[in-house]
């Protein structure tokens, strides 16, 4: 069953006269109870995709396509309708928790305001719920009166998780939740998110830089390149048989750290290469890659790829 | 926070010492022989050498400078700023007599300025790049570039001479306070409006505002809970600095409206070449400024949890 269905999503920025195609014709489905990983190098449009799903994009943006949550197209919702979806149906953990928490409000207040606003709870009741939530993410509820700067990076991330899950949304989007954390903390945070998501029968869109993390947790993985999905496959398929040359490069780089193992520069999103976006860096390039743009096509059960080497593309 | 406050107090202590040194030096580094300057103020321009020497000895100008400074400091610490060279009145007393006038003007102008600047700045930021924003910012620009003396004269012309509603100068009841306070208040409001707007915009661009939106909170809640508290921090600091300046007397406005505050006292003393009085005023203003700053810093600590809960 599909929980969220993105169809032909286009997010274009208008930056200094240039059009930056941050998301270009994205088709993506997130199923019930699924953990879907979204990987790709910095600047390829992952965060923009996550933010588009909750309608949290900057003003200078043009957006097209469909984002259907259950049966509602998010892109057709009014600001008011969006507010009801945010937090309640779709929670998002933004990247960079140190900047994502308000420095002058206690963390307890920053969580309890969610209950007070969405569920019209009184102060006391909201505080009890906040305490429960903090306990769930492994923070001593006594610390609810403390302020963000009194927490470590990992602890701030736990606060962000508590905020994202406060209302038991059907879908959680976690944008690079382990970035900047040390390896032990990283594992704990990932385990925590996955445990909670699985216990609550939620779905998770896990945006990550860390292919190791994705491999460990996800049911399926979508690989993004230059604003497009270039491969989407079950974890089993992608590990045993990665098809897109870029995906292969990524997986080969696994023992080393980070994703930027492919030679060559990241493509510009305002004037991307013609034909296949990846062709300037591709080691398997064939003639038509230079001029024709490949489509995302199912090549075997559980795998779709955007590459001329496969199927009848 | 205790550590923070103690640190500030410690700093103020040094600032005050600095102020005394600077004040003392103005008297001694000024061109000419201080003994002669005082003698001129006391006996007029027709001086004999004996008179100058007499002043030099009685005022202690013949001893080394640091001895003179220490002596002066000793007096200052006993709240003795000396006597006016012209009227022989006690300087501190003269200043404290002027204080209420300056204080009233300072407080009312600040209130006027904040009552205009904060709402206008907020609306401007929220309605960024709309007609309303452009109007507000044009008004603020006009305010910044209008000199105080010109605005003061304009107000006098309009409200006193033409409409006959308010007195054009003097001190006494509330009516006298209105025009000078509006003159000062509106010109300060211009800068504070711009500060409020830019501070608001800065906060609105922070990631935690995005988090607040992601929680599904509405605009009003976000503005009141998340934006204002952060955005007002620099505005409060600035208002504190302004009150420090205002308490030091506002030379131009007090002069235009013949407002008997510290600023006017300072100007009058300069014209009368009453250097002792000038020295007293400058010292007083400097110390007052240092202490208002201390107060602002402490207030800030209470408002900003990052300082309030600083590890000690
Ligand atoms: N406000 C903006 N204005 C113009 N371009 C933007 C803006 N925000 C993001 N972009 C562009 O969109 C692209 C995708 O950004 P993002 O989704 O943050 O990448 P990442 O995959 O690292 O999360 C980037 O190349 C960036 O230049
Ligand atoms: S389409 Fe061509 S250039 Fe693009 S990834 Fe496939 S082989 Fe490489
Ligand atoms: Mg990102």
XYZ file of C-alpha atoms and ligand atoms in Angstrom:
661
model
C 0.000 0.000 0.000
C 1.326 3.377 -0.870
C 1.329 6.063 1.780
C 2.885 8.868 -0.213
C 3.044 9.068 -3.951
C 5.145 11.688 -5.699
C 4.476 12.126 -9.403
C 6.493 14.191 -11.818
C 7.569 16.594 -9.068
C 9.445 19.635 -10.290
C 11.018 22.157 -7.950
C 12.677 25.032 -9.759
C 14.413 27.917 -8.055
C 14.694 31.291 -9.565
C 18.078 32.465 -8.398
C 19.582 35.577 -9.982
C 17.917 35.108 -13.337
C 18.941 31.448 -13.561
C 16.592 28.545 -13.102
C 17.975 25.965 -10.706
C 16.228 22.664 -11.287
C 16.655 21.269 -7.792
C 14.121 18.494 -8.341
C 13.348 17.461 -11.865
C 10.508 15.108 -12.619
C 10.737 13.028 -9.476
C 8.557 9.919 -9.274
C 8.719 8.236 -5.911
C 6.463 6.149 -3.763
C 6.713 5.575 -0.051
C 4.761 2.567 1.159
C 3.113 1.911 4.484
C 5.574 0.704 7.128
C 8.483 1.194 4.818
C 11.897 2.671 5.455
C 13.016 4.280 2.248
C 16.542 5.585 1.976
C 17.384 8.581 -0.186
C 21.043 8.931 -1.004
C 23.109 11.124 -3.272
C 25.931 13.612 -3.107
C 25.586 17.067 -1.544
C 23.512 19.510 -3.549
C 21.679 16.904 -5.611
C 18.294 17.990 -4.192
C 17.591 15.579 -1.318
C 16.662 18.170 1.296
C 14.549 20.075 -1.192
C 12.603 16.913 -1.923
C 12.059 16.309 1.799
C 10.908 19.865 2.352
C 8.646 19.817 -0.693
C 6.737 16.929 0.847
C 5.694 19.112 3.789
C 5.290 22.248 1.693
C 8.224 24.001 3.361
C 10.032 25.520 0.426
C 11.497 29.017 0.093
C 9.480 31.753 -1.620
C 11.563 31.908 -4.789
C 10.452 28.489 -5.913
C 8.218 27.121 -8.665
C 6.719 23.767 -8.038
C 4.809 21.343 -10.254
C 3.531 17.777 -10.233
C 1.728 15.872 -7.515
C 2.530 14.824 -3.959
C -0.323 12.654 -2.763
C -0.413 11.707 0.903
C -3.055 9.003 1.455
C -5.585 10.568 -0.896
C -4.745 14.234 -0.576
C -2.557 16.179 -2.979
C -0.339 18.257 -0.730
C 0.440 20.703 -3.494
C -3.241 21.645 -3.746
C -3.631 22.316 -0.034
C -4.101 25.784 1.386
C -1.602 27.055 3.941
C -4.183 26.099 6.545
C -4.562 22.584 5.231
C -0.788 22.188 5.106
C -0.484 23.148 8.761
C -2.815 20.324 9.713
C -0.681 17.837 7.792
C 2.622 19.085 9.177
C 3.533 17.503 12.445
C 0.311 15.570 12.620
C 0.575 13.398 9.510
C 4.084 14.059 8.340
C 6.887 14.880 10.736
C 10.224 16.158 9.515
C 13.598 16.246 11.220
C 15.498 19.009 9.459
C 19.206 18.705 8.909
C 21.518 20.431 11.367
C 19.882 20.190 14.807
C 22.073 22.917 16.330
C 20.438 25.506 14.100
C 17.023 23.882 14.063
C 16.228 24.475 17.732
C 15.160 27.859 19.038
C 17.921 29.101 21.371
C 15.646 31.101 23.665
C 12.939 28.520 24.339
C 13.399 25.551 26.644
C 13.311 22.219 24.844
C 10.259 21.244 26.893
C 8.409 24.256 25.560
C 9.473 23.489 22.047
C 7.935 20.044 22.280
C 4.865 20.822 24.341
C 3.795 23.621 22.021
C 3.058 20.942 19.461
C 0.463 19.363 21.777
C -0.905 22.672 22.853
C -1.378 23.865 19.333
C -2.565 20.728 17.539
C -4.512 19.088 20.319
C -5.556 22.123 22.332
C -4.074 20.600 25.442
C -3.679 22.455 28.710
C -0.222 23.259 30.016
C -0.122 20.405 32.468
C -1.307 17.702 30.138
C 1.059 18.884 27.421
C 3.901 18.727 29.885
C 3.069 15.149 30.810
C 3.024 14.163 27.150
C 6.313 15.994 26.623
C 7.899 14.110 29.500
C 6.766 10.812 28.000
C 8.141 11.776 24.633
C 11.497 12.786 26.109
C 11.694 9.526 27.980
C 10.976 7.672 24.775
C 13.933 9.274 22.992
C 16.184 8.701 25.972
C 16.323 12.123 27.570
C 15.708 12.564 31.276
C 12.375 14.466 31.448
C 13.877 16.580 34.213
C 15.913 18.276 31.520
C 12.847 19.696 29.801
C 13.486 23.075 31.368
C 16.915 23.301 29.847
C 17.821 25.186 26.699
C 19.298 23.852 23.443
C 22.808 25.116 24.130
C 22.927 22.898 27.215
C 22.586 19.754 25.116
C 25.197 17.877 23.101
C 24.790 17.298 19.375
C 23.390 13.798 19.844
C 21.007 14.998 22.538
C 19.766 17.812 20.304
C 19.106 15.252 17.617
C 17.047 13.271 20.146
C 15.042 16.398 20.859
C 14.446 16.804 17.137
C 13.264 13.212 16.949
C 10.900 13.776 19.857
C 9.471 16.807 18.050
C 9.100 14.943 14.779
C 7.311 12.025 16.427
C 5.296 13.970 18.987
C 1.966 13.460 17.253
C 2.616 9.977 15.887
C 2.656 11.004 12.238
C 2.198 8.376 9.537
C 5.397 9.459 7.831
C 8.647 10.733 9.241
C 11.226 12.454 7.094
C 14.683 12.471 8.636
C 17.183 14.691 6.826
C 20.724 13.514 7.502
C 20.012 12.746 11.145
C 23.500 11.428 11.781
C 25.529 14.152 10.153
C 28.250 15.503 12.394
C 27.815 12.871 15.083
C 30.563 10.568 16.291
C 30.226 6.904 15.252
C 28.824 5.610 18.558
C 26.240 8.362 18.819
C 25.423 7.898 15.164
C 24.546 4.222 15.672
C 22.444 5.021 18.716
C 20.481 7.719 16.907
C 19.819 5.498 13.908
C 18.757 2.600 16.125
C 16.463 4.924 18.042
C 14.764 6.330 14.950
C 14.260 2.916 13.403
C 13.024 1.342 16.607
C 10.437 4.076 17.089
C 9.368 4.075 13.462
C 8.914 0.312 13.446
C 7.104 0.216 16.800
C 4.678 2.882 15.725
C 4.032 1.339 12.316
C 5.190 4.486 10.608
C 7.006 4.991 7.351
C 10.353 6.704 7.183
C 12.099 8.644 4.464
C 15.707 8.556 5.546
C 17.811 11.110 3.722
C 21.410 10.284 4.293
C 24.914 10.810 3.207
C 25.984 7.640 4.830
C 25.456 4.666 2.596
C 26.381 2.339 5.447
C 23.475 3.654 7.476
C 21.112 3.332 4.534
C 22.208 -0.203 3.887
C 21.645 -1.202 7.483
C 18.156 0.215 7.953
C 16.317 0.611 4.690
C 13.829 -1.573 2.847
C 14.430 0.237 -0.414
C 16.914 2.821 -1.553
C 16.475 5.658 -4.014
C 19.593 7.195 -5.508
C 19.454 10.814 -6.579
C 21.715 12.548 -9.025
C 21.427 16.147 -10.260
C 17.814 16.545 -9.167
C 16.665 13.202 -10.551
C 16.101 9.715 -9.235
C 18.513 7.535 -11.179
C 17.936 4.218 -9.490
C 15.424 2.884 -7.026
C 15.569 -0.660 -5.801
C 15.022 -2.986 -2.886
C 17.952 -3.204 -0.555
C 18.587 -6.771 -1.626
C 18.702 -5.871 -5.320
C 20.801 -2.807 -4.896
C 23.425 -4.607 -2.845
C 23.603 -7.708 -4.976
C 23.132 -6.053 -8.326
C 23.564 -2.283 -8.472
C 22.771 -1.274 -12.031
C 23.372 2.427 -12.633
C 27.089 3.184 -13.023
C 26.739 5.947 -10.406
C 25.176 3.541 -7.908
C 27.962 1.095 -8.578
C 30.531 3.790 -7.865
C 28.752 4.675 -4.648
C 28.702 1.113 -3.426
C 32.294 0.529 -4.382
C 33.216 3.490 -2.279
C 31.476 1.973 0.716
C 34.532 0.940 2.739
C 35.851 4.462 2.424
C 33.819 7.190 3.927
C 31.404 9.564 2.228
C 29.755 9.583 -1.160
C 31.969 11.795 -3.229
C 34.015 8.953 -4.586
C 32.965 9.348 -8.195
C 35.581 11.180 -10.201
C 34.628 14.520 -11.689
C 32.637 17.472 -10.528
C 29.074 17.584 -9.289
C 26.811 18.785 -12.099
C 25.335 22.244 -12.172
C 21.608 22.275 -11.548
C 21.062 25.469 -13.525
C 22.683 24.171 -16.717
C 22.880 20.393 -16.339
C 24.662 18.288 -18.974
C 22.585 17.380 -21.995
C 21.485 13.796 -22.518
C 22.198 11.655 -19.486
C 23.037 13.982 -16.601
C 25.736 11.607 -15.499
C 27.528 11.230 -18.812
C 30.511 13.528 -18.092
C 31.469 11.244 -15.212
C 30.317 7.934 -16.578
C 32.785 5.173 -17.373
C 30.267 3.122 -19.428
C 29.151 5.915 -21.727
C 27.656 4.971 -25.099
C 26.775 7.082 -28.110
C 23.233 8.199 -27.355
C 24.044 9.157 -23.731
C 25.345 12.492 -25.004
C 22.108 13.651 -26.606
C 19.176 11.650 -25.342
C 17.799 11.794 -21.821
C 17.148 8.303 -20.401
C 13.901 7.516 -18.578
C 13.497 5.726 -15.264
C 12.468 2.179 -16.222
C 11.852 -1.040 -14.390
C 14.604 -3.449 -15.386
C 13.855 -6.310 -13.061
C 11.369 -6.882 -10.285
C 12.136 -4.365 -7.556
C 14.611 -2.270 -9.544
C 14.123 0.779 -11.752
C 17.055 2.490 -13.420
C 17.612 5.581 -15.552
C 20.343 4.348 -17.900
C 20.648 3.274 -21.497
C 22.600 0.166 -20.593
C 19.491 -1.573 -19.332
C 16.121 -2.697 -20.623
C 14.712 -1.176 -23.738
C 15.461 2.427 -22.793
C 25.298 34.046 35.098
C 26.917 35.330 38.287
C 30.261 34.990 36.608
C 28.997 36.956 33.634
C 27.679 39.771 35.821
C 30.834 39.925 37.907
C 32.866 40.083 34.732
C 30.767 43.007 33.520
C 31.089 44.852 36.809
C 34.815 44.299 36.730
C 34.876 45.754 33.224
C 32.810 48.763 34.215
C 35.304 49.439 36.952
C 38.055 49.788 34.353
C 35.867 51.806 32.053
C 35.198 54.268 34.866
C 38.917 54.576 35.606
C 39.452 55.220 31.913
C 36.767 57.869 31.937
C 38.382 59.683 34.840
C 41.771 59.635 33.131
C 40.358 60.961 29.886
C 38.331 63.612 31.652
C 41.292 64.685 33.713
C 43.511 64.841 30.674
C 41.163 67.075 28.707
C 41.861 69.726 31.279
C 45.615 69.255 31.072
C 46.144 68.388 27.457
C 44.024 71.305 26.286
C 46.192 73.945 24.674
C 47.399 76.613 27.040
C 48.279 76.732 30.662
C 45.387 75.459 32.804
C 46.278 77.946 35.516
C 45.924 80.744 33.004
C 42.634 79.365 31.711
C 41.209 79.297 35.203
C 42.615 82.696 36.017
C 40.939 84.124 32.919
C 37.634 82.626 33.939
C 38.062 83.992 37.455
C 39.583 87.448 36.964
C 38.825 88.364 33.364
C 41.206 88.956 30.476
C 43.374 91.595 32.180
C 45.672 89.300 34.081
C 48.829 89.832 36.008
C 51.456 87.122 36.239
C 50.909 87.093 40.011
C 47.287 86.160 39.570
C 48.210 83.250 37.324
C 50.879 82.054 39.732
C 48.443 82.360 42.588
C 45.985 80.093 40.771
C 48.789 77.688 39.946
C 49.723 77.292 43.599
C 46.235 77.255 45.119
C 44.895 74.785 42.536
C 47.965 72.585 42.882
C 49.078 72.889 39.253
C 52.693 73.096 40.391
C 52.797 69.506 41.629
C 53.426 66.538 39.243
C 50.476 65.521 37.073
C 49.909 62.119 38.689
C 49.743 63.743 42.151
C 47.167 66.168 40.785
C 45.205 63.267 39.327
C 45.248 61.310 42.569
C 44.152 64.345 44.514
C 41.353 64.949 42.060
C 40.271 61.295 42.212
C 40.173 61.488 45.987
C 37.755 64.377 45.740
C 35.718 62.636 43.074
C 35.391 59.575 45.259
C 33.929 61.766 47.951
C 31.428 63.097 45.429
C 33.232 66.394 45.270
C 33.555 67.549 41.681
C 34.662 70.998 42.674
C 33.045 74.330 42.010
C 32.059 76.202 38.895
C 34.677 78.700 37.782
C 31.971 81.140 36.843
C 29.244 80.862 39.457
C 31.195 79.077 42.230
C 28.259 76.715 42.612
C 28.930 73.127 43.567
C 29.297 71.222 40.272
C 27.658 67.980 41.330
C 24.733 69.929 42.713
C 24.349 71.837 39.448
C 24.334 68.569 37.551
C 21.841 66.831 39.818
C 19.502 69.803 39.556
C 19.502 69.291 35.787
C 19.082 65.554 35.997
C 15.248 65.376 36.298
C 14.785 67.456 33.147
C 17.159 65.284 31.162
C 15.690 62.130 32.638
C 12.098 63.053 31.729
C 13.086 63.942 28.197
C 15.164 60.790 27.818
C 12.479 58.417 29.011
C 9.647 59.965 27.028
C 11.674 60.120 23.820
C 12.706 56.513 24.206
C 9.112 55.440 24.828
C 7.953 57.360 21.762
C 10.750 55.921 19.678
C 10.060 52.309 20.691
C 6.288 52.691 20.309
C 6.849 53.709 16.711
C 9.869 51.631 15.794
C 8.988 48.186 17.107
C 5.539 47.789 15.507
C 6.603 49.445 12.265
C 9.777 47.359 12.080
C 7.832 44.161 12.705
C 5.176 44.927 10.101
C 7.857 45.934 7.628
C 9.676 42.640 8.088
C 6.556 40.496 7.948
C 5.364 42.329 4.818
C 8.850 42.369 3.343
C 9.113 43.882 -0.148
C 5.477 44.944 -0.270
C 4.186 48.483 -0.659
C 3.744 48.725 3.113
C 7.363 47.747 3.672
C 8.593 50.260 1.105
C 6.509 53.023 2.678
C 7.779 52.253 6.169
C 11.377 52.077 5.033
C 11.113 55.308 3.045
C 9.714 57.002 6.128
C 12.562 55.599 8.189
C 15.125 56.762 5.659
C 13.578 60.212 5.723
C 13.730 60.126 9.516
C 17.378 59.097 9.566
C 18.379 61.811 7.166
C 16.415 64.603 8.826
C 18.675 66.575 11.167
C 17.332 67.056 14.674
C 17.636 70.808 14.649
C 15.661 71.044 11.450
C 12.870 68.752 12.668
C 12.775 70.675 15.970
C 12.415 73.982 14.191
C 9.788 72.545 11.893
C 7.752 71.303 14.841
C 8.077 74.644 16.582
C 6.927 76.402 13.454
C 3.947 74.079 13.054
C 2.723 73.489 16.588
C 3.789 76.674 18.336
C 3.855 79.439 15.783
C 1.170 78.323 13.358
C -1.259 76.219 15.360
C -0.449 77.763 18.721
C -0.945 74.426 20.456
C 2.276 73.921 22.375
C 4.952 76.121 23.892
C 8.045 76.436 21.733
C 10.563 76.361 24.555
C 11.022 76.226 28.313
C 10.519 73.832 31.141
C 7.627 73.303 33.485
C 4.664 71.100 32.736
C 4.053 68.255 30.352
C 3.268 70.543 27.422
C 6.831 71.778 27.401
C 8.042 68.207 27.126
C 6.000 67.242 24.067
C 7.887 68.897 21.222
C 11.425 68.068 22.350
C 10.392 64.476 23.107
C 8.762 64.086 19.687
C 11.799 65.561 17.974
C 14.151 63.144 19.690
C 11.776 60.189 19.711
C 10.984 60.236 16.011
C 14.568 60.659 14.942
C 15.625 57.747 17.133
C 12.664 55.709 15.913
C 13.992 55.894 12.375
C 17.132 53.946 13.231
C 15.409 51.549 15.617
C 12.809 50.725 12.957
C 15.523 49.666 10.566
C 17.242 47.660 13.263
C 13.980 45.952 14.249
C 13.248 45.081 10.646
C 16.664 43.656 9.893
C 16.725 41.758 13.163
C 13.292 40.293 12.395
C 14.369 39.284 8.901
C 17.481 37.716 10.302
C 15.468 35.602 12.727
C 12.851 34.725 10.111
C 15.637 33.190 8.017
C 16.895 31.006 10.827
C 16.418 27.284 10.592
C 14.509 27.066 13.849
C 11.734 29.075 12.235
C 11.549 26.358 9.602
C 11.312 23.824 12.425
C 8.461 25.785 13.942
C 6.674 25.755 10.593
C 7.349 22.043 10.230
C 5.483 21.516 13.493
C 2.423 22.974 11.803
C 2.231 26.067 14.019
C 0.423 29.053 12.534
C 2.017 32.358 11.572
C 0.829 34.169 14.671
C 2.187 31.585 17.087
C 5.473 31.471 15.239
C 5.771 35.227 15.260
C 4.895 35.668 18.916
C 6.693 32.654 20.356
C 9.629 32.051 18.086
C 10.483 35.234 16.253
C 9.856 38.154 18.573
C 11.802 36.927 21.555
C 14.899 36.432 19.448
C 14.451 39.476 17.278
C 14.006 41.834 20.217
C 17.366 41.025 21.798
C 19.422 43.432 19.672
C 16.656 46.025 19.827
C 16.749 45.981 23.611
C 20.506 46.352 23.621
C 20.249 49.261 21.262
C 17.505 50.937 23.290
C 19.769 50.594 26.326
C 22.591 52.321 24.502
C 20.218 55.056 23.404
C 19.037 55.729 26.919
C 22.685 55.976 27.927
C 23.215 58.630 25.285
C 20.027 60.467 26.198
C 20.880 60.590 29.871
C 24.096 62.286 28.930
C 21.955 65.124 27.690
C 20.992 65.884 24.155
C 22.898 68.959 23.244
C 21.054 70.027 20.111
C 17.486 69.392 21.181
C 17.981 70.804 24.670
C 19.495 73.914 23.132
C 16.748 74.431 20.563
C 13.967 74.055 23.113
C 15.870 75.795 25.937
C 15.414 72.605 27.919
C 17.400 72.898 31.156
C 19.030 69.493 31.016
C 22.610 68.292 31.271
C 23.253 68.816 27.581
C 22.358 72.456 27.842
C 24.470 72.813 30.974
C 27.418 71.387 29.077
C 26.994 73.729 26.135
C 26.498 76.761 28.354
C 29.623 75.865 30.313
C 31.653 75.524 27.145
C 30.540 78.981 26.015
C 31.309 80.416 29.445
C 34.722 78.711 29.385
C 33.798 77.087 32.663
C 36.262 74.226 32.331
C 35.640 72.830 35.782
C 31.962 72.476 34.960
C 32.739 70.925 31.576
C 35.033 68.448 33.262
C 32.352 67.607 35.825
C 29.691 67.116 33.171
C 31.878 64.921 30.999
C 32.851 62.774 33.951
C 29.256 62.455 35.073
C 28.006 61.585 31.592
C 30.778 59.059 31.081
C 30.097 57.253 34.331
C 26.351 57.296 33.784
C 26.878 55.793 30.355
C 29.078 53.041 31.731
C 26.461 52.132 34.316
C 23.522 52.125 31.904
C 25.547 49.774 29.756
C 26.097 47.526 32.712
C 22.367 47.512 33.327
C 21.706 46.620 29.698
C 24.186 43.760 29.849
C 22.539 42.385 32.957
C 19.054 42.685 31.445
C 20.327 40.905 28.372
C 21.591 38.071 30.509
C 18.131 37.598 31.955
C 16.564 37.515 28.502
C 19.012 35.235 26.760
C 19.217 31.730 28.229
C 22.540 31.190 26.497
C 23.995 33.685 28.952
C 21.647 32.985 31.840
C 22.740 29.375 32.004
C 26.321 29.917 31.086
C 28.532 27.392 32.822
C 30.361 28.943 35.702
N 16.797 28.998 -1.576
C 17.433 28.495 -2.661
N 17.606 29.270 -3.760
C 18.236 28.765 -4.841
N 18.740 27.525 -4.927
C 18.611 26.716 -3.862
C 17.950 27.159 -2.668
N 17.976 26.136 -1.774
C 18.614 25.118 -2.386
N 18.994 25.458 -3.622
C 19.679 24.586 -4.592
O 19.021 23.378 -4.661
C 19.953 22.317 -4.771
C 19.556 21.168 -3.882
O 19.769 21.523 -2.536
P 19.544 20.494 -1.355
O 18.250 19.788 -1.547
O 19.732 21.224 -0.083
O 20.745 19.462 -1.561
P 21.111 18.209 -0.668
O 20.952 17.030 -1.566
O 22.535 18.381 -0.282
O 20.200 18.168 0.505
C 21.315 22.864 -4.438
O 22.122 22.740 -5.560
C 21.086 24.313 -4.114
O 21.995 25.094 -4.824
S 22.889 6.557 -19.639
Fe 24.887 6.439 -20.478
S 26.014 8.064 -19.472
Fe 24.157 7.747 -18.346
S 24.735 6.361 -16.759
Fe 23.942 5.122 -18.380
S 25.729 4.630 -19.564
Fe 26.333 6.271 -18.240
Mg 20.607 18.384 2.490
